[in-house]
Amino acid sequence: MTPAGFVNEFYPSFWWIPAGILAAALAIKLPSIIRLWTDPLLRAVGGLLLLACAVFVFVAPSTIAWVNRVTGVPNISGPWVYSLLTAFCGSCLLLIITWRNGLSDRSARTRSAMRWVLGTYAAVIAALWVLFALAEMPEERLRDLDTYYANTPYARELIVLYLLAHTTATLVTNALIWNWVRADGLDALLRWGLKFLGVGYALQLVFDAAKVTAVVSRWTGRNLDWLSTAVAPPLACLSAILIAVGFILPHAGQYLHDRRQVRDAVRELRPLYALMKTVVGGGVPRVLRSSPELRLIRRETFIRDGLLSLARFVDEDLRRRSHDAALALGFPPDRAKALAAAVTVLDAADARSRGHERDTDDEAGTTDLLRDIGAVSRALRRPDTVRAVREAAVRAVPERAVREAEVPERAVREAEVPEKAAVPEGAAAGAGDTGRAGTPAGGARPDAPAGGAR
């Protein structure tokens, strides 16, 4: 079977394939559009997908016949489909202009471009209906309206106008997209989305070329209708699919990226969450159909509440020693801080289980724990490392105690020297204490008679 024969055989149902794909893309995007209705870009993408889906629904032969029958006007589906296609082209231009320049761009050039697009394509749609009202198109055509009425007055202008509007919009949009693809600093997903859009609009240009060639051939007396009925439809379908993917990919990719980050954050907090469950005696109640974002918020709140309940059991001295031990073991400062916090939390949980409260009012340490729960939970994933830091911190206690004990021992020894020197050993012994406050020169006792002679 030739390609033309294949298209002719499946032509009645051919159009529902891209319509279904576009409808599925719209359904996937709809929850985000409803939830973030204030985002104009999301609304624009949703409207664009809706228009594209409508084009393929109403261009199907069964829908064309139904619309003609319901309205009682032969071929009224022609200007209706042309109007939807023209609106789709204008919406693509508006979305690309807004998307590229950004929502915050309100320059005179941007506003002028958007007004030009709105005004031009609204005028084209109005002109399509005026030309249809003037044209004589009594015989219903479900597949070859473009070529069958290519030489009919006003119908000819109607066909040329919609093809000209579609080709112009496609050329401009394609140029904007490929210029944008070559820009620096684009996100990878956005760049791939633009490439899909570029290929899709390039196929639109081939579609326009096939349609225009078939119409012009009718003007010259030749018949190349197969370009319009067998070549153009597959191109339109493939183009619509690529354009849908191009618009959806950056948004869907970002959505999936955000969801993955949330899920990773939930999974990252699992060790600390499990520890707090042993401290509090239970976990977060499960909620059916809860979103990952809600699960993350509830888990973070639960962990912070658990850490607050450990505030009276936190040993800040152990934390400082653990931090020093981690640094001594060669860990970078951030990692050392997280490991010290993990040691402190484990120690506080153990102290709480034994009812061993500590007399501390250091809120800064608890605040750090509440702020760095992600880093602390990651540190708890390496229990061997935490254990090594804790053992090093515990070993540092005797050494520190010895160093701190040396100071008072020296002070005691120095304090004992004057008492020994105060024992009367002779005049020479007292001469060395003339500089001590409260001790009379010569080493005499305070209750001795003044003058030192009887």
Short mmCIF file of C-alpha atoms in Angstrom, two decimals:
data_model
loop_
_atom_site.label_atom_id
_atom_site.label_comp_id
_atom_site.label_asym_id
_atom_site.label_seq_id
_atom_site.Cartn_x
_atom_site.Cartn_y
_atom_site.Cartn_z
CA MET A 1 0.00 0.00 0.00
CA THR A 2 1.35 3.42 -0.96
CA PRO A 3 1.63 6.19 1.66
CA ALA A 4 -1.18 8.06 -0.07
CA GLY A 5 -3.36 4.97 0.02
CA PHE A 6 -2.60 4.46 3.72
CA VAL A 7 -3.56 8.05 4.54
CA ASN A 8 -6.72 7.80 2.44
CA GLU A 9 -7.77 4.61 4.22
CA PHE A 10 -7.24 5.94 7.71
CA TYR A 11 -8.14 9.56 6.96
CA PRO A 12 -11.49 9.54 8.87
CA SER A 13 -9.83 8.45 12.14
CA PHE A 14 -6.36 9.85 11.45
CA TRP A 15 -7.04 13.16 13.20
CA TRP A 16 -8.01 11.68 16.54
CA ILE A 17 -4.45 10.53 17.23
CA PRO A 18 -2.96 14.03 17.72
CA ALA A 19 -6.22 15.18 19.33
CA GLY A 20 -5.87 12.41 21.94
CA ILE A 21 -2.20 13.19 22.55
CA LEU A 22 -2.93 16.90 22.96
CA ALA A 23 -5.86 16.14 25.26
CA ALA A 24 -3.61 13.90 27.38
CA ALA A 25 -0.98 16.65 27.58
CA LEU A 26 -3.66 19.11 28.64
CA ALA A 27 -4.96 16.68 31.28
CA ILE A 28 -1.46 16.26 32.67
CA LYS A 29 -1.00 20.01 32.80
CA LEU A 30 -4.47 20.85 34.12
CA PRO A 31 -3.81 20.26 37.87
CA SER A 32 -0.84 22.66 37.76
CA ILE A 33 -2.88 25.22 35.81
CA ILE A 34 -5.70 25.09 38.37
CA ARG A 35 -3.35 25.15 41.36
CA LEU A 36 -1.22 27.98 39.95
CA TRP A 37 -3.95 29.86 38.13
CA THR A 38 -2.23 33.20 38.73
CA ASP A 39 0.70 32.12 36.54
CA PRO A 40 -0.05 33.64 33.10
CA LEU A 41 2.43 31.38 31.31
CA LEU A 42 0.71 28.27 32.60
CA ARG A 43 -2.66 29.64 31.54
CA ALA A 44 -1.27 30.48 28.09
CA VAL A 45 0.15 26.97 27.63
CA GLY A 46 -3.18 25.48 28.70
CA GLY A 47 -5.08 27.69 26.26
CA LEU A 48 -2.67 26.82 23.48
CA LEU A 49 -3.08 23.09 24.05
CA LEU A 50 -6.84 23.52 24.16
CA LEU A 51 -6.85 25.37 20.83
CA ALA A 52 -4.59 22.79 19.20
CA CYS A 53 -6.78 19.97 20.44
CA ALA A 54 -9.89 21.77 19.15
CA VAL A 55 -8.31 22.16 15.70
CA PHE A 56 -7.80 18.41 15.33
CA VAL A 57 -11.21 17.57 16.77
CA PHE A 58 -13.06 19.86 14.35
CA VAL A 59 -10.92 18.99 11.32
CA ALA A 60 -11.91 15.31 11.51
CA PRO A 61 -14.37 14.46 8.67
CA SER A 62 -17.00 13.14 11.10
CA THR A 63 -16.92 16.39 13.09
CA ILE A 64 -17.03 18.48 9.90
CA ALA A 65 -20.16 16.67 8.77
CA TRP A 66 -21.75 16.99 12.22
CA VAL A 67 -21.12 20.77 12.44
CA ASN A 68 -22.47 21.30 8.92
CA ARG A 69 -25.55 19.25 9.73
CA VAL A 70 -26.24 20.94 13.09
CA THR A 71 -25.88 24.46 11.70
CA GLY A 72 -27.59 23.66 8.40
CA VAL A 73 -24.89 25.59 6.50
CA PRO A 74 -22.76 23.60 4.01
CA ASN A 75 -19.03 23.92 4.61
CA ILE A 76 -19.38 26.22 7.64
CA SER A 77 -16.77 23.99 9.25
CA GLY A 78 -14.26 25.51 6.81
CA PRO A 79 -14.09 29.02 8.28
CA TRP A 80 -14.58 27.59 11.77
CA VAL A 81 -11.49 25.36 11.48
CA TYR A 82 -9.56 28.15 9.76
CA SER A 83 -10.47 30.48 12.64
CA LEU A 84 -9.28 27.98 15.24
CA LEU A 85 -6.05 27.47 13.32
CA THR A 86 -5.50 31.23 13.02
CA ALA A 87 -6.18 31.72 16.74
CA PHE A 88 -3.70 28.95 17.48
CA CYS A 89 -1.04 30.66 15.37
CA GLY A 90 -1.59 33.99 17.10
CA SER A 91 -1.48 32.33 20.52
CA CYS A 92 1.83 30.69 19.65
CA LEU A 93 3.31 34.04 18.72
CA LEU A 94 2.04 35.68 21.92
CA LEU A 95 3.33 32.86 24.09
CA ILE A 96 6.78 32.87 22.50
CA ILE A 97 7.04 36.67 22.89
CA THR A 98 5.96 36.55 26.54
CA TRP A 99 7.97 33.43 27.34
CA ARG A 100 11.19 34.76 25.88
CA ASN A 101 10.98 38.35 27.15
CA GLY A 102 9.67 37.35 30.56
CA LEU A 103 6.53 38.38 32.40
CA SER A 104 8.28 41.39 33.92
CA ASP A 105 9.09 42.87 30.50
CA ARG A 106 6.63 45.66 29.87
CA SER A 107 8.74 47.60 27.38
CA ALA A 108 7.10 49.58 24.61
CA ARG A 109 8.52 47.18 22.03
CA THR A 110 7.03 44.12 23.71
CA ARG A 111 3.64 45.75 24.23
CA SER A 112 3.62 46.92 20.62
CA ALA A 113 4.44 43.41 19.34
CA MET A 114 1.68 41.85 21.43
CA ARG A 115 -0.88 44.45 20.31
CA TRP A 116 0.13 43.89 16.69
CA VAL A 117 -0.36 40.13 17.00
CA LEU A 118 -3.73 40.47 18.73
CA GLY A 119 -5.02 43.08 16.30
CA THR A 120 -3.78 41.36 13.16
CA TYR A 121 -5.06 37.89 13.93
CA ALA A 122 -8.40 39.15 15.26
CA ALA A 123 -8.82 41.03 11.95
CA VAL A 124 -7.88 37.92 9.98
CA ILE A 125 -10.51 35.84 11.78
CA ALA A 126 -13.16 38.49 11.14
CA ALA A 127 -12.16 38.66 7.45
CA LEU A 128 -12.43 34.87 7.13
CA TRP A 129 -16.10 34.97 8.13
CA VAL A 130 -16.84 37.93 5.87
CA LEU A 131 -15.30 36.14 2.89
CA PHE A 132 -17.20 32.96 3.70
CA ALA A 133 -20.46 34.89 3.79
CA LEU A 134 -19.69 36.32 0.33
CA ALA A 135 -18.52 33.04 -1.23
CA GLU A 136 -20.75 30.53 -3.02
CA MET A 137 -19.83 27.12 -1.58
CA PRO A 138 -22.99 24.99 -1.82
CA GLU A 139 -21.42 21.51 -2.18
CA GLU A 140 -20.16 20.00 1.08
CA ARG A 141 -16.51 18.93 0.97
CA LEU A 142 -15.16 16.94 3.91
CA ARG A 143 -11.53 16.52 2.78
CA ASP A 144 -10.60 18.74 -0.15
CA LEU A 145 -12.31 22.07 0.53
CA ASP A 146 -9.06 23.99 -0.12
CA THR A 147 -8.44 22.62 -3.59
CA TYR A 148 -12.07 22.10 -4.67
CA TYR A 149 -12.97 25.79 -4.19
CA ALA A 150 -9.50 27.15 -5.07
CA ASN A 151 -10.88 29.02 -8.09
CA THR A 152 -14.22 30.15 -6.58
CA PRO A 153 -14.52 33.91 -5.98
CA TYR A 154 -14.18 34.92 -2.31
CA ALA A 155 -13.56 31.29 -1.38
CA ARG A 156 -10.23 31.65 -3.13
CA GLU A 157 -9.42 34.72 -1.02
CA LEU A 158 -10.64 32.91 2.10
CA ILE A 159 -8.24 30.02 1.49
CA VAL A 160 -5.32 32.29 0.60
CA LEU A 161 -5.88 34.46 3.68
CA TYR A 162 -5.81 31.60 6.17
CA LEU A 163 -2.77 30.04 4.48
CA LEU A 164 -0.97 33.39 4.45
CA ALA A 165 -1.75 34.03 8.14
CA HIS A 166 -0.65 30.53 9.10
CA THR A 167 2.58 30.69 7.08
CA THR A 168 3.49 34.14 8.43
CA ALA A 169 2.95 33.11 12.02
CA THR A 170 4.92 29.91 11.48
CA LEU A 171 7.86 31.73 9.91
CA VAL A 172 8.04 34.36 12.66
CA THR A 173 7.61 31.83 15.46
CA ASN A 174 10.22 29.52 13.94
CA ALA A 175 12.74 32.36 13.65
CA LEU A 176 12.14 33.44 17.27
CA ILE A 177 12.53 29.89 18.53
CA TRP A 178 15.80 29.10 16.73
CA ASN A 179 17.29 32.45 17.74
CA TRP A 180 16.36 31.63 21.31
CA VAL A 181 17.87 28.13 21.11
CA ARG A 182 21.26 29.67 20.32
CA ALA A 183 21.12 31.96 23.37
CA ASP A 184 23.53 31.31 26.26
CA GLY A 185 22.52 30.27 29.74
CA LEU A 186 19.40 28.26 28.86
CA ASP A 187 18.23 25.46 31.10
CA ALA A 188 18.71 22.03 29.49
CA LEU A 189 15.00 21.20 29.59
CA LEU A 190 14.08 24.56 28.12
CA ARG A 191 16.61 24.14 25.32
CA TRP A 192 15.25 20.69 24.44
CA GLY A 193 11.70 22.02 24.56
CA LEU A 194 12.64 24.77 22.15
CA LYS A 195 14.26 22.25 19.81
CA PHE A 196 11.05 20.21 19.73
CA LEU A 197 9.14 23.40 19.03
CA GLY A 198 11.55 24.34 16.25
CA VAL A 199 11.19 20.97 14.52
CA GLY A 200 7.41 21.10 14.96
CA TYR A 201 7.13 24.54 13.38
CA ALA A 202 9.51 23.51 10.60
CA LEU A 203 7.05 20.73 9.77
CA GLN A 204 4.29 23.34 9.83
CA LEU A 205 6.16 25.17 7.08
CA VAL A 206 6.30 21.97 5.03
CA PHE A 207 2.56 21.58 5.66
CA ASP A 208 1.98 25.11 4.35
CA ALA A 209 4.17 24.42 1.32
CA ALA A 210 2.15 21.31 0.45
CA LYS A 211 -1.16 23.16 0.82
CA VAL A 212 -0.03 26.21 -1.18
CA THR A 213 1.40 24.03 -3.94
CA ALA A 214 -1.87 22.11 -4.26
CA VAL A 215 -3.93 25.33 -4.40
CA VAL A 216 -1.63 27.06 -6.91
CA SER A 217 -1.68 23.92 -9.06
CA ARG A 218 -5.46 24.29 -9.29
CA TRP A 219 -5.00 27.87 -10.47
CA THR A 220 -2.75 26.66 -13.30
CA GLY A 221 -5.11 23.90 -14.35
CA ARG A 222 -3.18 20.99 -12.85
CA ASN A 223 -4.30 18.58 -10.14
CA LEU A 224 -1.96 18.00 -7.23
CA ASP A 225 -4.71 17.53 -4.66
CA TRP A 226 -2.84 14.59 -3.12
CA LEU A 227 -0.40 17.07 -1.60
CA SER A 228 -3.30 18.58 0.36
CA THR A 229 -5.13 15.36 1.22
CA ALA A 230 -2.32 12.78 1.59
CA VAL A 231 0.89 14.69 2.46
CA ALA A 232 -0.31 17.63 4.53
CA PRO A 233 -2.39 15.67 7.13
CA PRO A 234 0.46 13.47 8.47
CA LEU A 235 2.71 16.53 8.61
CA ALA A 236 0.09 18.43 10.60
CA CYS A 237 -0.32 15.55 13.05
CA LEU A 238 3.39 15.05 13.63
CA SER A 239 3.92 18.79 13.94
CA ALA A 240 1.17 19.11 16.55
CA ILE A 241 2.69 16.31 18.63
CA LEU A 242 6.16 17.87 18.55
CA ILE A 243 4.78 21.31 19.42
CA ALA A 244 2.85 19.84 22.35
CA VAL A 245 6.00 18.12 23.61
CA GLY A 246 7.97 21.34 23.16
CA PHE A 247 5.57 23.36 25.28
CA ILE A 248 5.08 20.67 27.92
CA LEU A 249 8.68 19.49 28.35
CA PRO A 250 10.13 22.54 30.18
CA HIS A 251 7.16 22.79 32.54
CA ALA A 252 6.76 19.05 33.06
CA GLY A 253 10.52 18.66 33.46
CA GLN A 254 10.64 21.39 36.08
CA TYR A 255 7.63 19.87 37.83
CA LEU A 256 9.26 16.44 37.92
CA HIS A 257 12.52 18.00 39.07
CA ASP A 258 10.76 19.77 41.95
CA ARG A 259 8.88 16.61 42.91
CA ARG A 260 12.11 14.63 42.90
CA GLN A 261 13.74 17.22 45.14
CA VAL A 262 10.85 17.00 47.60
CA ARG A 263 10.96 13.20 47.61
CA ASP A 264 14.74 13.27 48.10
CA ALA A 265 14.28 15.67 51.02
CA VAL A 266 11.70 13.35 52.60
CA ARG A 267 14.02 10.39 52.16
CA GLU A 268 16.98 12.41 53.46
CA LEU A 269 15.17 13.12 56.74
CA ARG A 270 14.35 9.45 57.32
CA PRO A 271 17.23 8.67 59.78
CA LEU A 272 16.55 11.69 61.99
CA TYR A 273 12.80 11.07 61.72
CA ALA A 274 13.29 7.47 62.89
CA LEU A 275 15.35 8.70 65.86
CA MET A 276 12.70 11.26 66.82
CA LYS A 277 10.05 8.53 66.66
CA THR A 278 11.93 6.68 69.40
CA VAL A 279 12.17 9.91 71.40
CA VAL A 280 8.53 10.98 71.07
CA GLY A 281 7.08 7.49 71.01
CA GLY A 282 5.28 7.71 67.67
CA GLY A 283 5.39 9.17 64.19
CA VAL A 284 3.40 11.43 61.91
CA PRO A 285 -0.10 10.03 61.30
CA ARG A 286 -0.59 8.92 57.72
CA VAL A 287 -2.94 11.00 55.58
CA LEU A 288 -4.46 9.40 52.51
CA ARG A 289 -3.67 11.13 49.21
CA SER A 290 -1.27 13.57 50.85
CA SER A 291 1.13 15.33 48.50
CA PRO A 292 4.92 14.92 48.83
CA GLU A 293 5.15 18.60 49.81
CA LEU A 294 2.72 18.06 52.68
CA ARG A 295 4.57 14.95 53.80
CA LEU A 296 7.82 16.91 53.86
CA ILE A 297 6.31 19.75 55.89
CA ARG A 298 4.75 17.35 58.39
CA ARG A 299 7.99 15.40 58.76
CA GLU A 300 10.05 18.57 59.27
CA THR A 301 7.58 19.83 61.88
CA PHE A 302 7.65 16.50 63.71
CA ILE A 303 11.46 16.45 63.80
CA ARG A 304 11.71 20.00 65.07
CA ASP A 305 9.15 19.33 67.79
CA GLY A 306 11.16 16.29 68.82
CA LEU A 307 14.39 18.28 68.93
CA LEU A 308 12.74 20.94 71.07
CA SER A 309 11.77 18.25 73.56
CA LEU A 310 15.48 17.36 73.82
CA ALA A 311 16.59 20.92 74.59
CA ARG A 312 16.94 20.20 78.34
CA PHE A 313 19.14 17.18 77.67
CA VAL A 314 21.62 18.70 75.20
CA ASP A 315 25.27 18.63 76.27
CA GLU A 316 26.85 21.64 74.59
CA ASP A 317 30.28 20.75 75.94
CA LEU A 318 30.02 17.36 74.19
CA ARG A 319 29.01 19.16 71.03
CA ARG A 320 32.05 21.43 71.11
CA ARG A 321 34.36 18.51 71.79
CA SER A 322 32.76 16.48 69.02
CA HIS A 323 33.21 19.35 66.59
CA ASP A 324 36.89 19.62 67.49
CA ALA A 325 37.27 15.83 67.21
CA ALA A 326 35.64 15.79 63.77
CA LEU A 327 37.95 18.54 62.58
CA ALA A 328 40.91 16.63 63.97
CA LEU A 329 39.78 13.55 62.03
CA GLY A 330 40.04 15.56 58.81
CA PHE A 331 36.38 16.39 58.09
CA PRO A 332 35.58 19.77 56.51
CA PRO A 333 33.92 22.38 58.76
CA ASP A 334 30.34 21.85 57.52
CA ARG A 335 30.61 18.10 57.78
CA ALA A 336 32.25 18.38 61.20
CA LYS A 337 29.39 20.58 62.40
CA ALA A 338 26.79 18.08 61.21
CA LEU A 339 28.63 15.15 62.80
CA ALA A 340 28.93 17.02 66.10
CA ALA A 341 25.21 17.76 66.00
CA ALA A 342 24.44 14.08 65.30
CA VAL A 343 26.54 13.02 68.29
CA THR A 344 24.77 15.61 70.45
CA VAL A 345 21.29 14.51 69.39
CA LEU A 346 22.06 10.84 70.04
CA ASP A 347 23.47 11.73 73.45
CA ALA A 348 20.44 13.91 74.27
CA ALA A 349 18.05 11.13 73.26
CA ASP A 350 19.93 8.71 75.51
CA ALA A 351 19.95 11.22 78.38
CA ARG A 352 16.20 11.76 77.97
CA SER A 353 15.55 8.03 78.14
CA ARG A 354 17.49 7.96 81.45
CA GLY A 355 15.83 11.14 82.75
CA HIS A 356 19.20 12.88 83.02
CA GLU A 357 18.45 16.56 82.52
CA ARG A 358 21.24 19.04 82.07
CA ASP A 359 21.32 22.53 83.47
CA THR A 360 21.69 24.51 80.26
CA ASP A 361 20.15 27.66 78.89
CA ASP A 362 22.11 27.77 75.62
CA GLU A 363 19.37 28.34 73.02
CA ALA A 364 21.85 28.90 70.20
CA GLY A 365 22.78 25.23 70.06
CA THR A 366 19.15 24.12 69.84
CA THR A 367 18.53 26.73 67.15
CA ASP A 368 21.40 25.31 65.09
CA LEU A 369 19.94 21.83 65.42
CA LEU A 370 16.54 23.03 64.23
CA ARG A 371 18.10 24.84 61.27
CA ASP A 372 20.39 22.01 60.07
CA ILE A 373 18.10 18.99 60.33
CA GLY A 374 18.94 17.89 56.78
CA ALA A 375 22.68 17.85 57.43
CA VAL A 376 22.20 16.11 60.79
CA SER A 377 20.03 13.42 59.20
CA ARG A 378 22.62 12.85 56.48
CA ALA A 379 25.28 12.45 59.16
CA LEU A 380 23.15 9.83 60.93
CA ARG A 381 23.25 7.73 57.76
CA ARG A 382 26.90 6.96 58.63
CA PRO A 383 26.67 5.49 62.15
CA ASP A 384 30.28 4.26 62.05
CA THR A 385 31.51 7.78 61.37
CA VAL A 386 29.31 9.24 64.12
CA ARG A 387 30.58 6.59 66.52
CA ALA A 388 34.19 7.39 65.66
CA VAL A 389 33.65 11.10 66.30
CA ARG A 390 31.92 10.38 69.59
CA GLU A 391 34.71 8.10 70.78
CA ALA A 392 37.30 10.73 69.85
CA ALA A 393 35.30 13.34 71.77
CA VAL A 394 35.07 11.06 74.82
CA ARG A 395 38.81 10.34 74.71
CA ALA A 396 39.45 14.07 74.76
CA VAL A 397 37.74 14.43 78.16
CA PRO A 398 40.58 13.14 80.40
CA GLU A 399 43.20 15.15 78.54
CA ARG A 400 41.11 18.29 78.88
CA ALA A 401 40.37 17.54 82.53
CA VAL A 402 44.10 17.12 83.20
CA ARG A 403 44.89 20.42 81.50
CA GLU A 404 42.15 22.22 83.41
CA ALA A 405 43.21 20.59 86.71
CA GLU A 406 46.84 21.71 86.33
CA VAL A 407 45.86 25.36 86.73
CA PRO A 408 44.21 25.13 90.17
CA GLU A 409 46.98 22.78 91.43
CA ARG A 410 49.63 25.33 90.50
CA ALA A 411 47.56 28.04 92.14
CA VAL A 412 47.32 25.98 95.34
CA ARG A 413 51.07 25.40 95.39
CA GLU A 414 51.75 29.09 94.83
CA ALA A 415 49.27 30.01 97.55
CA GLU A 416 51.05 27.66 99.98
CA VAL A 417 54.46 29.36 99.50
CA PRO A 418 53.69 32.53 101.56
CA GLU A 419 52.36 30.41 104.42
CA LYS A 420 55.62 28.48 104.61
CA ALA A 421 57.63 31.69 104.24
CA ALA A 422 55.68 33.33 107.07
CA VAL A 423 57.25 30.94 109.66
CA PRO A 424 59.88 32.96 111.58
CA GLU A 425 63.21 31.64 110.35
CA GLY A 426 65.13 34.83 110.87
CA ALA A 427 65.29 38.33 109.53
CA ALA A 428 66.45 37.13 106.15
CA ALA A 429 63.27 35.11 105.64
CA GLY A 430 61.00 38.10 106.23
CA ALA A 431 62.97 40.44 104.02
CA GLY A 432 61.70 38.78 100.89
CA ASP A 433 58.02 39.51 101.65
CA THR A 434 58.16 43.27 101.79
CA GLY A 435 56.13 43.51 98.62
CA ARG A 436 53.09 41.46 99.77
CA ALA A 437 49.99 43.43 100.54
CA GLY A 438 48.72 43.12 104.11
CA THR A 439 52.04 41.67 105.45
CA PRO A 440 54.22 44.05 107.50
CA ALA A 441 57.82 44.43 106.52
CA GLY A 442 60.19 42.11 108.32
CA GLY A 443 57.62 39.31 108.45
CA ALA A 444 56.22 40.44 111.82
CA ARG A 445 52.79 39.22 112.83
CA PRO A 446 49.96 41.72 112.60
CA ASP A 447 49.40 41.55 116.39
CA ALA A 448 53.04 42.28 117.24
CA PRO A 449 53.77 45.56 119.09
CA ALA A 450 54.58 48.48 116.88
CA GLY A 451 58.19 49.40 116.55
CA GLY A 452 59.48 45.80 116.91
CA ALA A 453 61.36 46.54 120.26
CA ARG A 454 60.41 45.92 123.85
#
